[in-house]
mmCIF file of C-alpha atoms in Angstrom:
data_model
loop_
_atom_site.group_PDB
_atom_site.id
_atom_site.type_symbol
_atom_site.label_atom_id
_atom_site.label_comp_id
_atom_site.label_asym_id
_atom_site.label_seq_id
_atom_site.Cartn_x
_atom_site.Cartn_y
_atom_site.Cartn_z
ATOM 1 C CA UNK A 1 -139.933 45.027 -73.507
ATOM 2 C CA UNK A 2 -143.437 44.299 -74.886
ATOM 3 C CA UNK A 3 -145.856 47.124 -75.600
ATOM 4 C CA UNK A 4 -149.578 47.048 -74.724
ATOM 5 C CA UNK A 5 -151.818 46.642 -71.726
ATOM 6 C CA UNK A 6 -152.117 43.739 -69.368
ATOM 7 C CA UNK A 7 -155.436 42.107 -68.605
ATOM 8 C CA UNK A 8 -155.392 43.565 -65.104
ATOM 9 C CA UNK A 9 -154.948 47.095 -66.459
ATOM 10 C CA UNK A 10 -157.848 46.629 -68.865
ATOM 11 C CA UNK A 11 -160.080 45.268 -66.069
ATOM 12 C CA UNK A 12 -159.251 48.260 -63.843
ATOM 13 C CA UNK A 13 -160.213 50.659 -66.642
ATOM 14 C CA UNK A 14 -163.494 48.797 -67.218
ATOM 15 C CA UNK A 15 -164.358 48.933 -63.506
ATOM 16 C CA UNK A 16 -163.672 52.665 -63.371
ATOM 17 C CA UNK A 17 -165.826 53.263 -66.474
ATOM 18 C CA UNK A 18 -168.604 51.143 -64.959
ATOM 19 C CA UNK A 19 -168.544 53.095 -61.696
ATOM 20 C CA UNK A 20 -168.614 56.383 -63.601
ATOM 21 C CA UNK A 21 -171.615 55.166 -65.620
ATOM 22 C CA UNK A 22 -173.491 54.161 -62.450
ATOM 23 C CA UNK A 23 -172.757 57.556 -60.874
ATOM 24 C CA UNK A 24 -174.181 59.344 -63.915
ATOM 25 C CA UNK A 25 -177.276 57.103 -63.995
ATOM 26 C CA UNK A 26 -177.990 57.692 -60.305
ATOM 27 C CA UNK A 27 -177.684 61.470 -60.497
ATOM 28 C CA UNK A 28 -179.676 61.962 -63.700
ATOM 29 C CA UNK A 29 -183.260 63.065 -63.063
ATOM 30 C CA UNK A 30 -185.721 60.303 -63.824
ATOM 31 C CA UNK A 31 -189.317 60.573 -64.971
ATOM 32 C CA UNK A 32 -190.497 60.351 -61.366
ATOM 33 C CA UNK A 33 -188.749 63.624 -60.600
ATOM 34 C CA UNK A 34 -190.141 65.589 -63.567
ATOM 35 C CA UNK A 35 -193.439 66.435 -61.869
ATOM 36 C CA UNK A 36 -191.674 67.687 -58.733
ATOM 37 C CA UNK A 37 -189.346 69.773 -60.868
ATOM 38 C CA UNK A 38 -192.247 71.295 -62.795
ATOM 39 C CA UNK A 39 -194.115 72.086 -59.526
ATOM 40 C CA UNK A 40 -190.979 73.637 -58.041
ATOM 41 C CA UNK A 41 -190.541 75.778 -61.138
ATOM 42 C CA UNK A 42 -194.141 77.008 -60.876
ATOM 43 C CA UNK A 43 -193.618 77.769 -57.176
ATOM 44 C CA UNK A 44 -190.440 79.749 -57.918
ATOM 45 C CA UNK A 45 -192.243 81.721 -60.626
ATOM 46 C CA UNK A 46 -195.077 82.493 -58.216
ATOM 47 C CA UNK A 47 -192.568 83.828 -55.672
ATOM 48 C CA UNK A 48 -190.980 85.939 -58.426
ATOM 49 C CA UNK A 49 -194.402 87.291 -59.387
ATOM 50 C CA UNK A 50 -194.975 88.298 -55.756
ATOM 51 C CA UNK A 51 -191.600 90.081 -55.719
ATOM 52 C CA UNK A 52 -192.507 91.858 -58.960
ATOM 53 C CA UNK A 53 -195.759 93.091 -57.414
ATOM 54 C CA UNK A 54 -193.876 94.484 -54.436
ATOM 55 C CA UNK A 55 -191.082 96.071 -56.476
ATOM 56 C CA UNK A 56 -193.314 97.692 -59.063
ATOM 57 C CA UNK A 57 -196.165 98.530 -56.650
ATOM 58 C CA UNK A 58 -198.644 96.978 -59.089
ATOM 59 C CA UNK A 59 -200.675 93.829 -58.685
ATOM 60 C CA UNK A 60 -199.405 90.798 -60.587
ATOM 61 C CA UNK A 61 -201.561 87.861 -61.566
ATOM 62 C CA UNK A 62 -200.489 84.353 -62.606
ATOM 63 C CA UNK A 63 -203.164 82.415 -64.506
ATOM 64 C CA UNK A 64 -202.764 78.647 -64.571
ATOM 65 C CA UNK A 65 -204.749 76.481 -66.992
ATOM 66 C CA UNK A 66 -204.550 73.157 -68.822
ATOM 67 C CA UNK A 67 -201.935 74.525 -71.238
ATOM 68 C CA UNK A 68 -199.552 76.117 -68.712
ATOM 69 C CA UNK A 69 -199.432 79.553 -67.100
ATOM 70 C CA UNK A 70 -199.143 83.222 -68.009
ATOM 71 C CA UNK A 71 -198.393 86.469 -66.190
ATOM 72 C CA UNK A 72 -200.189 89.819 -66.203
ATOM 73 C CA UNK A 73 -199.714 93.126 -64.398
ATOM 74 C CA UNK A 74 -202.438 95.553 -63.386
ATOM 75 C CA UNK A 75 -201.946 98.885 -65.084
ATOM 76 C CA UNK A 76 -204.488 101.568 -64.161
ATOM 77 C CA UNK A 77 -207.292 99.068 -63.725
ATOM 78 C CA UNK A 78 -206.529 96.980 -66.827
ATOM 79 C CA UNK A 79 -204.586 93.754 -66.904
ATOM 80 C CA UNK A 80 -201.648 93.887 -69.325
ATOM 81 C CA UNK A 81 -199.711 90.749 -70.328
ATOM 82 C CA UNK A 82 -196.378 90.544 -68.577
ATOM 83 C CA UNK A 83 -194.035 88.591 -70.795
ATOM 84 C CA UNK A 84 -190.626 90.242 -70.530
ATOM 85 C CA UNK A 85 -187.690 88.705 -68.638
ATOM 86 C CA UNK A 86 -188.673 85.711 -66.544
ATOM 87 C CA UNK A 87 -192.384 86.234 -67.126
ATOM 88 C CA UNK A 88 -192.856 84.656 -70.532
ATOM 89 C CA UNK A 89 -195.749 82.212 -70.912
ATOM 90 C CA UNK A 90 -194.911 78.660 -69.832
ATOM 91 C CA UNK A 91 -196.405 75.477 -71.262
ATOM 92 C CA UNK A 92 -196.520 72.216 -69.325
ATOM 93 C CA UNK A 93 -194.075 69.517 -70.356
ATOM 94 C CA UNK A 94 -195.584 66.652 -72.302
ATOM 95 C CA UNK A 95 -197.235 64.247 -69.868
ATOM 96 C CA UNK A 96 -197.923 66.858 -67.174
ATOM 97 C CA UNK A 97 -201.536 67.887 -66.729
ATOM 98 C CA UNK A 98 -203.586 70.153 -64.496
ATOM 99 C CA UNK A 99 -206.088 68.196 -62.380
ATOM 100 C CA UNK A 100 -209.598 69.251 -63.330
ATOM 101 C CA UNK A 101 -211.569 69.594 -66.523
ATOM 102 C CA UNK A 102 -210.168 71.165 -69.691
ATOM 103 C CA UNK A 103 -211.652 74.570 -68.803
ATOM 104 C CA UNK A 104 -210.209 74.568 -65.268
ATOM 105 C CA UNK A 105 -208.362 77.812 -64.596
ATOM 106 C CA UNK A 106 -206.843 79.226 -61.403
ATOM 107 C CA UNK A 107 -205.528 82.755 -60.929
ATOM 108 C CA UNK A 108 -203.022 83.683 -58.262
ATOM 109 C CA UNK A 109 -203.031 87.419 -57.609
ATOM 110 C CA UNK A 110 -200.320 89.191 -55.623
ATOM 111 C CA UNK A 111 -200.890 92.722 -54.333
ATOM 112 C CA UNK A 112 -198.187 95.385 -53.939
ATOM 113 C CA UNK A 113 -198.016 94.787 -50.188
ATOM 114 C CA UNK A 114 -196.994 91.146 -50.748
ATOM 115 C CA UNK A 115 -200.323 89.583 -49.845
ATOM 116 C CA UNK A 116 -202.175 87.266 -52.175
ATOM 117 C CA UNK A 117 -205.532 85.814 -53.084
ATOM 118 C CA UNK A 118 -205.474 82.249 -51.810
ATOM 119 C CA UNK A 119 -205.591 79.444 -54.300
ATOM 120 C CA UNK A 120 -204.146 76.104 -55.267
ATOM 121 C CA UNK A 121 -203.577 73.889 -58.280
ATOM 122 C CA UNK A 122 -202.858 70.212 -58.556
ATOM 123 C CA UNK A 123 -200.599 68.793 -61.233
ATOM 124 C CA UNK A 124 -200.425 65.150 -62.231
ATOM 125 C CA UNK A 125 -198.055 62.976 -64.210
ATOM 126 C CA UNK A 126 -197.740 59.182 -64.430
ATOM 127 C CA UNK A 127 -200.133 58.574 -61.534
ATOM 128 C CA UNK A 128 -198.385 61.058 -59.237
ATOM 129 C CA UNK A 129 -199.920 64.305 -58.006
ATOM 130 C CA UNK A 130 -198.463 67.448 -56.502
ATOM 131 C CA UNK A 131 -200.201 70.505 -55.088
ATOM 132 C CA UNK A 132 -198.965 74.090 -55.377
ATOM 133 C CA UNK A 133 -200.792 76.496 -53.055
ATOM 134 C CA UNK A 134 -200.572 80.177 -52.099
ATOM 135 C CA UNK A 135 -201.971 81.468 -48.800
ATOM 136 C CA UNK A 136 -203.219 84.991 -47.962
ATOM 137 C CA UNK A 137 -199.770 86.081 -46.804
ATOM 138 C CA UNK A 138 -198.301 85.130 -50.188
ATOM 139 C CA UNK A 139 -196.527 82.030 -48.900
ATOM 140 C CA UNK A 140 -196.089 79.432 -51.654
ATOM 141 C CA UNK A 141 -196.213 75.761 -50.635
ATOM 142 C CA UNK A 142 -195.548 72.608 -52.695
ATOM 143 C CA UNK A 143 -196.933 69.299 -51.377
ATOM 144 C CA UNK A 144 -196.633 65.853 -52.879
ATOM 145 C CA UNK A 145 -199.942 63.951 -52.957
ATOM 146 C CA UNK A 146 -200.708 60.275 -53.376
#
């Protein structure tokens, strides 16, 4: 009885490996998805900032600029940096930029009742744009732009 693999067995293994490779390639996030992921992360952090304002009964502000975004909490009239837990400063991934000039800065402010100061930012990457906006009720919306 000979030992080894037949050609058919080897071909079946190669087909299975090829299908597994295609499945991995199709599910891996591509560069086109990076901007949407970054916008979704900002939106989730804005929602978390709103929750923090409600839970601590202190206004929370998220300041977005060309470098990324930071968090602050109002403490007896002064704004104190909020950088513990999920509120550490965030820098944009390489290739992602805020639409506007280098000094462009937007602040989203959430009050203890859950309301917010309206505002929006646009992010761009590789010719794609996405808008992250907050309305007066504190609702956070992410829209893809062309």
